[in-house]
mmCIF file of C-alpha atoms in Angstrom:
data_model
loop_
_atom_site.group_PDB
_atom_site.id
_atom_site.type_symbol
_atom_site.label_atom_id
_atom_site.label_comp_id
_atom_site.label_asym_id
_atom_site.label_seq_id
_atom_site.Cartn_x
_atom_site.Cartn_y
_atom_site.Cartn_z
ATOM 1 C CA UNK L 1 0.000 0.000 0.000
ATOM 2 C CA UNK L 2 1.450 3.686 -1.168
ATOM 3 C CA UNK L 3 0.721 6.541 0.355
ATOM 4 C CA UNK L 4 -0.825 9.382 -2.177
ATOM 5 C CA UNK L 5 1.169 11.639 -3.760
ATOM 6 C CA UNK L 6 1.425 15.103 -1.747
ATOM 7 C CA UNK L 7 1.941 18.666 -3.102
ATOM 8 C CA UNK L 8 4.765 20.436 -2.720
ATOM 9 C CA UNK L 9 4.119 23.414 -2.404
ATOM 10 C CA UNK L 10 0.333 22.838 0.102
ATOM 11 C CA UNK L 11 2.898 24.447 3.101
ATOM 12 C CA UNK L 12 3.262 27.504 0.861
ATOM 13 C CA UNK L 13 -0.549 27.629 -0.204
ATOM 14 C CA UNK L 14 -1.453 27.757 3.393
ATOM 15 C CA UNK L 15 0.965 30.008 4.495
ATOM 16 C CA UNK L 16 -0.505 32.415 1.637
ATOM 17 C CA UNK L 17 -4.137 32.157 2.618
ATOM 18 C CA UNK L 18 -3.462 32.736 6.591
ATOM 19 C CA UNK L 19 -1.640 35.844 5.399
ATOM 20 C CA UNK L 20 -4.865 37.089 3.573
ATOM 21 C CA UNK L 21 -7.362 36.429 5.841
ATOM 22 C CA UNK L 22 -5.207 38.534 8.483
ATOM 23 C CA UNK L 23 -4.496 41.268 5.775
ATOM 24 C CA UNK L 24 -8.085 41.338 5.618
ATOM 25 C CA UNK L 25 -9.575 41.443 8.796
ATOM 26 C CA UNK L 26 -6.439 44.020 9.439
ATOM 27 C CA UNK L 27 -8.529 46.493 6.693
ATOM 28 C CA UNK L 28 -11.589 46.083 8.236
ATOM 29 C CA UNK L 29 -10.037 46.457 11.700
ATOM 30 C CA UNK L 30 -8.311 50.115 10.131
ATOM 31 C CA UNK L 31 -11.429 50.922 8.494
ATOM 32 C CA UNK L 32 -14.015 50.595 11.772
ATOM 33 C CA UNK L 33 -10.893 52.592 13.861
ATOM 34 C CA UNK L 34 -9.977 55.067 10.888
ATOM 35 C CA UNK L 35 -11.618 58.719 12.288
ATOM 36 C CA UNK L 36 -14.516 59.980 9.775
ATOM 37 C CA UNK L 37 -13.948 62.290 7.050
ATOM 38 C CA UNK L 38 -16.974 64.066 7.949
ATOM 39 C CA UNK L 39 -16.753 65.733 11.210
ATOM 40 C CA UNK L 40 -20.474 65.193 12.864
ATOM 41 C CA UNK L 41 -22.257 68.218 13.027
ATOM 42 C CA UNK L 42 -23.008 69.707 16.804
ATOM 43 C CA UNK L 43 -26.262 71.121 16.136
ATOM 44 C CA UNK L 44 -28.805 69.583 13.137
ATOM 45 C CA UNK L 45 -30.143 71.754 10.836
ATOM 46 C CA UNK L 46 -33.720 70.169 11.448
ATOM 47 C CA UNK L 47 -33.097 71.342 15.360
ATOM 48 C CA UNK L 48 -33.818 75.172 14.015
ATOM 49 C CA UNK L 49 -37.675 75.806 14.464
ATOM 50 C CA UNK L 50 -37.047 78.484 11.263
ATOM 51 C CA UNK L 51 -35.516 76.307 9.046
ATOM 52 C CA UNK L 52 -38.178 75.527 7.142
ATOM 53 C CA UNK L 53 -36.163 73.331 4.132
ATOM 54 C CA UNK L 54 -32.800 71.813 4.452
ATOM 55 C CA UNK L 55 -30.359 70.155 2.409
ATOM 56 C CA UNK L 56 -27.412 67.689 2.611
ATOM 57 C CA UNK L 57 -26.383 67.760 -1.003
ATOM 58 C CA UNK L 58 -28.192 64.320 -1.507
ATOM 59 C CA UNK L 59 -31.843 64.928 0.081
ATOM 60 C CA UNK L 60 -34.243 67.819 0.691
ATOM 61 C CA UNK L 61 -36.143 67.704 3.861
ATOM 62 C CA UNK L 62 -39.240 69.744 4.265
ATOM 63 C CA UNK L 63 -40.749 70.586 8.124
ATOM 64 C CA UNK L 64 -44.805 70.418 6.986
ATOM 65 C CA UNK L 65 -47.760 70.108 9.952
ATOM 66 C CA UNK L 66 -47.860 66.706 10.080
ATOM 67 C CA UNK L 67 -44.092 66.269 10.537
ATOM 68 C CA UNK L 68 -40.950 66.554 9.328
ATOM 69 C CA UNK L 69 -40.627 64.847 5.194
ATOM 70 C CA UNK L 70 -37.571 64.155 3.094
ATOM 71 C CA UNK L 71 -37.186 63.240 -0.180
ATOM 72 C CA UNK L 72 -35.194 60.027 -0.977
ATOM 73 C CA UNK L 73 -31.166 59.938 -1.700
ATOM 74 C CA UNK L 74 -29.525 59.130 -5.077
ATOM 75 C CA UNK L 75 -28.077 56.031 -4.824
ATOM 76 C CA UNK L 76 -24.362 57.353 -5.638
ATOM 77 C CA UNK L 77 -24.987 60.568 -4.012
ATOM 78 C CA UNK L 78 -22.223 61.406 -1.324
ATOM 79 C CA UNK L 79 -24.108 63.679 1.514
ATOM 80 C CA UNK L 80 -22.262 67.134 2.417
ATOM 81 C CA UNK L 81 -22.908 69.339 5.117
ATOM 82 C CA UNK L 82 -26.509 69.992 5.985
ATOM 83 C CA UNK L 83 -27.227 73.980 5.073
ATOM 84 C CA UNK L 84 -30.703 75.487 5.376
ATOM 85 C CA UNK L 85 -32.250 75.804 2.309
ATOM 86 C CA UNK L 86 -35.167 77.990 3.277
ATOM 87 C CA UNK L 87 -36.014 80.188 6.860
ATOM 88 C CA UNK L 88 -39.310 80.866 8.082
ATOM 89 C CA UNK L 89 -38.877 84.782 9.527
ATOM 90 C CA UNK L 90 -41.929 84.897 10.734
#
């Protein structure tokens, strides 16, 4: 009875597949630590009783009497700032 042939090089393959699964969860490690590239915001826009209509770059939001209503993001849209779009000065 022989014993089946074995690859050469299996030490190798393993060796390279233990060194991507740590490259990988080291990027997604980096990525959840990594700080934001968008500073939060310390007051909302939609906290200001005369904003009216506000804007992030990807959504309009609307205060109306039965509540607060925004429109729906583009799906490649990248959100900026918040910036009142309209006041109420009255």
């Amino acid at each position: 009875m022989s014993l089946p042939p074995t690859r050469p090089n299996a030490p190798t393959e393993r060796l390279a597949l233990i060194g991507i699964a740590v490259l990988a969860a080291a990027t997604v490690v980096i990525g959840a630590l990594a700080p934001s590239s968008h500073p939060p915001s310390s007051v909302k826009v939609a906290d200001d009783p005369t904003c009216i209509e506000w804007s992030d770059g990807c959504q309009v939001c609307s205060r109306r009497p039965e509540g607060i209503a925004c429109s729906l993001p583009g799906i490649a849209c990248v959100p900026s700032g918040e910036r009142c779009l309209t006041h109420n000065d009255g």
